[in-house]
Coordinates of N, CA and C and ligand atoms in Angstrom, one line a residue:
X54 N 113.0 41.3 185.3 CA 111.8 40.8 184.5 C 111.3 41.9 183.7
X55 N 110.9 41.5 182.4 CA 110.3 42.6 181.3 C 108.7 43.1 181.9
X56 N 109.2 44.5 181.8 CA 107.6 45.3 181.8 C 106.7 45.4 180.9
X57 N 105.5 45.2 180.6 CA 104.9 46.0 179.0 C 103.8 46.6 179.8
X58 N 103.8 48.0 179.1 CA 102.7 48.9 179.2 C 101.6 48.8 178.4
X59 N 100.5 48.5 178.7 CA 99.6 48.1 177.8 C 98.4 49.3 178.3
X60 N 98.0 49.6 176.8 CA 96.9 50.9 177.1 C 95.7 50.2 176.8
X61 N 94.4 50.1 177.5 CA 93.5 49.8 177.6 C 92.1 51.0 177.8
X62 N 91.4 50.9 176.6 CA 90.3 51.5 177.1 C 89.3 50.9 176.9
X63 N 87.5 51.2 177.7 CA 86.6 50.7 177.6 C 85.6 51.7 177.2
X64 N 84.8 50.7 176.6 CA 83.6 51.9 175.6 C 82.4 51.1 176.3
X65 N 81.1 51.9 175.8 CA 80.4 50.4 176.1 C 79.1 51.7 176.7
X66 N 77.9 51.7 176.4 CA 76.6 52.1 176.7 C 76.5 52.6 178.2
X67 N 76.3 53.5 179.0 CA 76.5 53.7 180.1 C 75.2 52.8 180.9
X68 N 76.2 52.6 182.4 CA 75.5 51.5 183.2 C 75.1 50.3 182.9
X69 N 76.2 49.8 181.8 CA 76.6 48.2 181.5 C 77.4 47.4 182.2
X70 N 78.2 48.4 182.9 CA 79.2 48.0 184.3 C 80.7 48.0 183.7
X71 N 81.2 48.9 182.7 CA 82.4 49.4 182.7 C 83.0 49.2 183.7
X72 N 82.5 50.8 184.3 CA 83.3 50.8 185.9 C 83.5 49.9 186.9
X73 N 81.9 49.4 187.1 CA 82.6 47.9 188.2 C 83.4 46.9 187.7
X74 N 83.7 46.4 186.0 CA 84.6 45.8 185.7 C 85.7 46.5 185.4
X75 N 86.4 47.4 185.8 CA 87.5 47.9 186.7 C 87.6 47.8 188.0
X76 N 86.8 48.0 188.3 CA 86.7 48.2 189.7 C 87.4 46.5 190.4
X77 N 86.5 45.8 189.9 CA 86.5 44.3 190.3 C 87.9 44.1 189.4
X78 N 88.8 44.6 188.6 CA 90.3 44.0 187.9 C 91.2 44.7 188.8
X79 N 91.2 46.3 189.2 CA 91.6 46.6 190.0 C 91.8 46.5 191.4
X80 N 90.6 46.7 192.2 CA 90.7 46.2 193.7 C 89.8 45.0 193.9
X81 N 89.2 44.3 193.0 CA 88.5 43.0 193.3 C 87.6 43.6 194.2
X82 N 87.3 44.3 193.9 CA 85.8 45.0 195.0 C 84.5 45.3 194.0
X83 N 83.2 45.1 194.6 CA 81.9 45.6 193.8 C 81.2 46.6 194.7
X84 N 81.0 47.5 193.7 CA 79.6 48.4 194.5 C 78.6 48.4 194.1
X85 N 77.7 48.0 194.5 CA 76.2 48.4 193.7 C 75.7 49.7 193.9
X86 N 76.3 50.8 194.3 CA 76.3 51.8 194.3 C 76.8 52.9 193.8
X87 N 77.8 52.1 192.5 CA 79.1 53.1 192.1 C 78.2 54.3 191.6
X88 N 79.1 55.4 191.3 CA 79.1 56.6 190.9 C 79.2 56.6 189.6
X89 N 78.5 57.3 188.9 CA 78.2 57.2 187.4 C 80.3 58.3 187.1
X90 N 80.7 57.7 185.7 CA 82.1 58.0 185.4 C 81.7 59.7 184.6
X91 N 82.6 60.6 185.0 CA 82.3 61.5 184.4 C 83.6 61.8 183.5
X92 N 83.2 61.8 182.1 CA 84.1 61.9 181.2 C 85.2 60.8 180.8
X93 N 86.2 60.9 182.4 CA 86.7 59.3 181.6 C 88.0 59.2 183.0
X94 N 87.9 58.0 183.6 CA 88.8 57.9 184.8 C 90.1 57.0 184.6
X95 N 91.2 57.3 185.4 CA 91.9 56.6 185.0 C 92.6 55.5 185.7
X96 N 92.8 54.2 185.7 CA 93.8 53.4 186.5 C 94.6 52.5 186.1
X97 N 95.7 52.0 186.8 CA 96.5 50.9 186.7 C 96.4 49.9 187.4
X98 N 96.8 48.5 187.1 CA 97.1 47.3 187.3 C 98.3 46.5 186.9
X99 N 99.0 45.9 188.0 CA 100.4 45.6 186.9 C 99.8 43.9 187.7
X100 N 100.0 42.5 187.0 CA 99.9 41.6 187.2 C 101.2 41.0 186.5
X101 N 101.1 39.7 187.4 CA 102.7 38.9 186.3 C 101.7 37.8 186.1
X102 N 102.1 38.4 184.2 CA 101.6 36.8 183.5 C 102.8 36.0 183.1
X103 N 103.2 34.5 183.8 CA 104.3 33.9 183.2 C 105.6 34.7 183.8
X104 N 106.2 35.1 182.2 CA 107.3 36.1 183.4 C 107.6 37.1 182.7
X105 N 106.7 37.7 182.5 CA 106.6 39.1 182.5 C 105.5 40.4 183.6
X106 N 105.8 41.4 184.1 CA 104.7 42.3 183.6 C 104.1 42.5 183.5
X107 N 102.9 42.8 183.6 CA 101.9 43.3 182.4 C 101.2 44.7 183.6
X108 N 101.5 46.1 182.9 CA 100.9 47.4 183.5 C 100.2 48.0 182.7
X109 N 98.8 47.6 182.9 CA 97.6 47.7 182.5 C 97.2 49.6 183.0
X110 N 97.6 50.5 181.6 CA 96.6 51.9 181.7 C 95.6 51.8 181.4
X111 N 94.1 51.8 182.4 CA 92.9 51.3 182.1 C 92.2 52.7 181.9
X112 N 91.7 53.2 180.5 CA 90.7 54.0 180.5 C 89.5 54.0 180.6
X113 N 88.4 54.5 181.4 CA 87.0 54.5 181.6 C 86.6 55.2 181.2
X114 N 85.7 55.2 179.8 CA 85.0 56.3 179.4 C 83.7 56.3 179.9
X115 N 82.9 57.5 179.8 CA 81.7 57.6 179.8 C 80.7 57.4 179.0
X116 N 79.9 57.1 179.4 CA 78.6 56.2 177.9 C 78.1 57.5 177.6
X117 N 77.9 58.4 178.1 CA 76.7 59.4 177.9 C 77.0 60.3 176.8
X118 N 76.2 60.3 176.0 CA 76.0 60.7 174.7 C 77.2 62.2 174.5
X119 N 77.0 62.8 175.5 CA 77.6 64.3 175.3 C 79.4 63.8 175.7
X120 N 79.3 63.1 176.1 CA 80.6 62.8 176.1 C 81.5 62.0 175.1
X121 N 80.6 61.4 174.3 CA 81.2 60.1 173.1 C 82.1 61.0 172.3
X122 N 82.1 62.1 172.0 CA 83.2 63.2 171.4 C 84.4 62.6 171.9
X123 N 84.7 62.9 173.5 CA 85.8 62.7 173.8 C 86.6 61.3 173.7
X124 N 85.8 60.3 173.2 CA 86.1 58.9 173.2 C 87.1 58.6 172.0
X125 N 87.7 59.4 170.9 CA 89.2 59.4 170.2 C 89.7 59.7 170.9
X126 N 90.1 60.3 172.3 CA 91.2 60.6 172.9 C 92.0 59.7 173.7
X127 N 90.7 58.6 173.8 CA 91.4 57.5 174.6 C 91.5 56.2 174.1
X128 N 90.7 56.3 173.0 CA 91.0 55.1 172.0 C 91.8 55.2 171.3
X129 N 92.6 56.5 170.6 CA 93.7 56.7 169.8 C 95.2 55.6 170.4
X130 N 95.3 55.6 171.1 CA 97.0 55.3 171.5 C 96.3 53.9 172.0
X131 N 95.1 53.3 172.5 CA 95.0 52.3 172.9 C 95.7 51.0 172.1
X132 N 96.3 50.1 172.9 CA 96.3 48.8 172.5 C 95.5 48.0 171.8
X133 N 94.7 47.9 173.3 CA 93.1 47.4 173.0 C 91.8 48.4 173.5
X134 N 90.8 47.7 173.4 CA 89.8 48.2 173.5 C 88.9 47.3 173.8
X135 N 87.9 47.3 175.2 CA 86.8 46.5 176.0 C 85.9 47.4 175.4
X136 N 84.9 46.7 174.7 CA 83.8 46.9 174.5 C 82.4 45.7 175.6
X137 N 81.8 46.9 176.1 CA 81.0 46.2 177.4 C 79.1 46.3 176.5
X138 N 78.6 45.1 176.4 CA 77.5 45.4 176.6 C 76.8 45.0 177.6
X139 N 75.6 44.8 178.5 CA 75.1 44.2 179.3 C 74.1 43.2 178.2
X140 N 74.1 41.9 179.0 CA 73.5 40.9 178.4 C 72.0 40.9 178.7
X141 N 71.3 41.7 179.2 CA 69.7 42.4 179.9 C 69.6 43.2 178.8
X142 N 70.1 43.7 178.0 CA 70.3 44.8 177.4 C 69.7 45.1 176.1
X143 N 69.1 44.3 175.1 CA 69.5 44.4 173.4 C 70.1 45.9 172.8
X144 N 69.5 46.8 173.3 CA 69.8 47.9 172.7 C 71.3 47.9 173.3
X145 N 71.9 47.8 174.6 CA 73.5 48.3 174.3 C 74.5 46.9 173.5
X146 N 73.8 46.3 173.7 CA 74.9 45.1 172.2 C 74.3 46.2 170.7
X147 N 73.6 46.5 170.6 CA 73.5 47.8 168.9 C 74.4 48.8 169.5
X148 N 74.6 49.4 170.3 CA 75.2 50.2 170.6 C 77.1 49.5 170.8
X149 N 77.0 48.9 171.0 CA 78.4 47.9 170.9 C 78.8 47.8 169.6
X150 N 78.2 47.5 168.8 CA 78.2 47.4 167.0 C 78.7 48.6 166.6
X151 N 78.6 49.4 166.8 CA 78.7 51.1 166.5 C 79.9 51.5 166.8
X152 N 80.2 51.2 168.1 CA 81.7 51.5 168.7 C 82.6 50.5 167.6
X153 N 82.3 49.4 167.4 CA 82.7 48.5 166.6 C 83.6 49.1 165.4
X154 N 82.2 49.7 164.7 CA 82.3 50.6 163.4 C 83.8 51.9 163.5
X155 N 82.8 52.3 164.4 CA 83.9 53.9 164.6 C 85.5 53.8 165.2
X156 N 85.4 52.1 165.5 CA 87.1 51.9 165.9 C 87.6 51.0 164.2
X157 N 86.8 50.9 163.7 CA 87.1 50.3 162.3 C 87.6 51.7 161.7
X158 N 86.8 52.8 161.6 CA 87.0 53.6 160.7 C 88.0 55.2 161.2
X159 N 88.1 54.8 162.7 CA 89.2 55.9 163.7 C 89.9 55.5 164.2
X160 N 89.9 54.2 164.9 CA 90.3 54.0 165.7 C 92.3 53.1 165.6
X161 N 93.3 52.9 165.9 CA 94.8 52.0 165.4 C 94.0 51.5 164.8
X162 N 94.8 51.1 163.3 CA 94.7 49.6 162.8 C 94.5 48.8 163.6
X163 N 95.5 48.2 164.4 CA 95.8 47.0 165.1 C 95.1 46.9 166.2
X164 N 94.3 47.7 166.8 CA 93.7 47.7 168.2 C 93.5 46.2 167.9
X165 N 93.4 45.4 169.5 CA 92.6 44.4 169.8 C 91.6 45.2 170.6
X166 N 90.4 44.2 170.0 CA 89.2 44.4 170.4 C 88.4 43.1 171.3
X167 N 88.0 43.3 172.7 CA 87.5 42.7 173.3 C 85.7 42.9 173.4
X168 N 85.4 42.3 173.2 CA 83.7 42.3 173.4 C 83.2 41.3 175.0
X169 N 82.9 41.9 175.8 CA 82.5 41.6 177.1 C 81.2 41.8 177.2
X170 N 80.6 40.8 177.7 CA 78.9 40.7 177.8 C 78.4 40.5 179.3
X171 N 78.1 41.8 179.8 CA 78.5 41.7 181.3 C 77.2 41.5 182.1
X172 N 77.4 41.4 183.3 CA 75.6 41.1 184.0 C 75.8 39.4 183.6
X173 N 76.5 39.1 183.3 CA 76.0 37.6 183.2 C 75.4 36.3 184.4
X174 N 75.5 37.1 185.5 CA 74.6 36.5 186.5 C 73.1 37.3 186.6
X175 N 72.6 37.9 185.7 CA 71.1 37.7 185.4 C 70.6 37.1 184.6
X176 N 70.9 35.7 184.5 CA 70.5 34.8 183.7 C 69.2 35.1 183.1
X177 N 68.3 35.0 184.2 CA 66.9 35.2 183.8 C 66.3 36.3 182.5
X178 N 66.8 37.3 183.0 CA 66.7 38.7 182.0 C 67.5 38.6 181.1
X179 N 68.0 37.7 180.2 CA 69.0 37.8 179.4 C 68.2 37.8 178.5
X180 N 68.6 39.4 177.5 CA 67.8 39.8 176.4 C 69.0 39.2 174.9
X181 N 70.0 39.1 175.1 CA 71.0 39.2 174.1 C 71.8 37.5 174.3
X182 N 71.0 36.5 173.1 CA 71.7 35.3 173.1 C 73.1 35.6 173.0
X183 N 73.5 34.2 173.9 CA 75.7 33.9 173.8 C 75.7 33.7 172.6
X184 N 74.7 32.6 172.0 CA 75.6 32.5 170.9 C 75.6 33.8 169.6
X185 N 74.5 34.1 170.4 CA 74.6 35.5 168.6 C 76.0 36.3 168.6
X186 N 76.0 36.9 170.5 CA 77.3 37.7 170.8 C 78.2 37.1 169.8
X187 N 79.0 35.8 169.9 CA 79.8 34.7 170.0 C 80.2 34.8 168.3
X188 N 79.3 35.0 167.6 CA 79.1 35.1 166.2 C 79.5 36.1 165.8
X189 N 78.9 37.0 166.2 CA 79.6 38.1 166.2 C 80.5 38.7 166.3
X190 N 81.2 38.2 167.6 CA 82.6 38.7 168.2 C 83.5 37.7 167.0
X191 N 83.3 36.3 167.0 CA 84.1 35.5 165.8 C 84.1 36.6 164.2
X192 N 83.0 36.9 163.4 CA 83.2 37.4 162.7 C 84.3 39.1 162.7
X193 N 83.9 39.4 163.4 CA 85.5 40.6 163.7 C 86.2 40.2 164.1
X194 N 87.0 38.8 164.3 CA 87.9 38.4 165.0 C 88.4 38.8 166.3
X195 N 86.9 39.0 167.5 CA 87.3 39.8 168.8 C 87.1 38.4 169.8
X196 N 88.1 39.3 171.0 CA 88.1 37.9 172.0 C 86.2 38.0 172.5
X197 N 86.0 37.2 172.9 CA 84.7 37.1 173.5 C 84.5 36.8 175.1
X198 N 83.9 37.2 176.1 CA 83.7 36.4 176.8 C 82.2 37.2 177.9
X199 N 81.3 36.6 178.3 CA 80.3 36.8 179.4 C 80.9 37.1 180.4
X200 N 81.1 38.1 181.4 CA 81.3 38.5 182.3 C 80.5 38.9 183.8
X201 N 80.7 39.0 184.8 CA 79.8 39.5 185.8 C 81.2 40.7 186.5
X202 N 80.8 41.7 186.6 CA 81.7 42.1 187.4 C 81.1 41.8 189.2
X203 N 80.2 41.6 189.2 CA 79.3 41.1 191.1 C 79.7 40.2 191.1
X204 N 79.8 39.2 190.4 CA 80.5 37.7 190.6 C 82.0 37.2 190.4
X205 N 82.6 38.3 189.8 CA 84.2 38.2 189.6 C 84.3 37.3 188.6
X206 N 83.2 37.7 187.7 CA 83.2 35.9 186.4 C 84.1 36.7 185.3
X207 N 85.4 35.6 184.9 CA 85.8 36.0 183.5 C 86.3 37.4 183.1
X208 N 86.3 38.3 184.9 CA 87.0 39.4 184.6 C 88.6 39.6 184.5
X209 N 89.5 38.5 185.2 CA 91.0 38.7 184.9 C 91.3 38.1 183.5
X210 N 90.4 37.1 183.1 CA 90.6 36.3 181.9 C 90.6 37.1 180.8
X211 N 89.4 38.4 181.0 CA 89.9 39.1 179.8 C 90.7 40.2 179.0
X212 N 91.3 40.0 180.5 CA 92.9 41.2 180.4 C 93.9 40.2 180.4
X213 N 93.6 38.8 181.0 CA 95.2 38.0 180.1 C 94.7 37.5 178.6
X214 N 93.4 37.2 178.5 CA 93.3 37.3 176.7 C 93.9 38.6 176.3
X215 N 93.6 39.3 176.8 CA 94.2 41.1 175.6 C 95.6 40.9 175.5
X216 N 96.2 40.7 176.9 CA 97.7 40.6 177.0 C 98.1 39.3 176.2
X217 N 97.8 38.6 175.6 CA 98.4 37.5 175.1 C 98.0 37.9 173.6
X218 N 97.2 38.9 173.3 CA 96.9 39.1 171.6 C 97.7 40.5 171.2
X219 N 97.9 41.1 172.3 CA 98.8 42.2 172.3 C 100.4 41.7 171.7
X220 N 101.0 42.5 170.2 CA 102.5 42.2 170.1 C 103.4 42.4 171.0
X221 N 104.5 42.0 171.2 CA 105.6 42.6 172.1 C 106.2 43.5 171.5
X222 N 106.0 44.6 171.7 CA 106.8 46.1 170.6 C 108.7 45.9 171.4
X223 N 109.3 45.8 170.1 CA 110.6 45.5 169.9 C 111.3 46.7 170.7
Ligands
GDP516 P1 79.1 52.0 183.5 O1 78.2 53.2 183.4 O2 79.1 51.2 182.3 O3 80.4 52.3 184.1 O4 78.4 51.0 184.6 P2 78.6 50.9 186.2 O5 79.8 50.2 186.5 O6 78.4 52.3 186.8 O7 77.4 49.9 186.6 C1 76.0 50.3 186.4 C2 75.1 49.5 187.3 O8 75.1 48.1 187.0 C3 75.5 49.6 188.8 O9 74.3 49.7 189.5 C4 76.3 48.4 189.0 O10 76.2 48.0 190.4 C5 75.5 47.4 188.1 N1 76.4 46.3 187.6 C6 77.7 46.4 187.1 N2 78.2 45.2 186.8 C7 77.2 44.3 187.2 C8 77.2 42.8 187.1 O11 78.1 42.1 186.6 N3 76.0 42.2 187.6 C9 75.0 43.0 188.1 N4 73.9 42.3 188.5 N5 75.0 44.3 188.1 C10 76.1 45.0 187.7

């Protein structure tokens, strides 16, 4: 059976829930206690979609300002790219926009770009309309989807969307 290596990194405003949505693709586990990411951590996941493969290198960067330097190093060779904002949030969806920009203007041509809107079981506190996200992600042609990493919502769905927009390199 065919393997593909797929490089994946995530960007995204710190304490949007990056990490627990790794956490929760990787071990299907949540903490509400995680440990803030320092600099940028690394893991794998290999799942079979169909019949292939798929070995997901997951980069986790760090949101925090003194760190966003190091964030060409892991977006460079990336496939794709998870962009996280929390949906509680307005200010990290503007901050989402930005990473947007800087993978427009540094980042592969070809990256796919995923926009994930996470926390989506705080309904209540939701500062950032679906549909504006939705508009927005359509207008860059990015996959879209609301996520919870505490609820396990729509987190494997957006690593088999990435893997199905990803080419098969020859
Ligand atoms: P990161 O800085 O972007 O990596 O964010 P973390 O993964 O460290 O999460 C920041 C905080 O948000 C932690 O307290 C998490 O428990 C919490 N969190 C992460 N994902 C969710 C989610 O889907 N729902 C809720 N309610 N809290 C979440």
């Amino acid at each position: 059976m065919a393997l593909r290596e797929l490089k994946v990194c995530l960007l995204g405003d710190t304490g949007v829930g990056k990490s627990s949505i790794v956490c929760r693709f990787v071990e299907d586990s949540f903490d509400p206690n995680i440990n803030p990411t320092i600099g940028a951590s690394f893991m794998t996941k290999t799942v079979q979609y169909q019949n292939e493969m798929h070995k997901f290198l997951i980069w986790d960067t760090a949101g925090q300002e003194r760190f966003r330097a190091l964030a060409p190093m892991y977006y460079r060779g990336s496939a794709a790219a998870i962009i996280v904002y929390d949906i509680t949030k307005e200010d990290s969806f503007q901050t989402l926009k930005n990473w947007v920009k800087e993978l427009r203007q540094h980042g592969p041509p070809n990256i796919v770009v995923a926009i994930a809107g996470n926390k989506c079981d705080l309904l209540d506190s939701r500062e950032v309309p679906e549909k504006d996200a939705k508009d927005y992600a359509d207008s860059i042609h990015a996959i879209f989807v609301e996520t919870s990493a505490k609820n396990a919502i729509n987190i494997n769905e957006v690593f088999v969307e990435i893997s199905k927009r990803i080419p098969v390199a020859d």
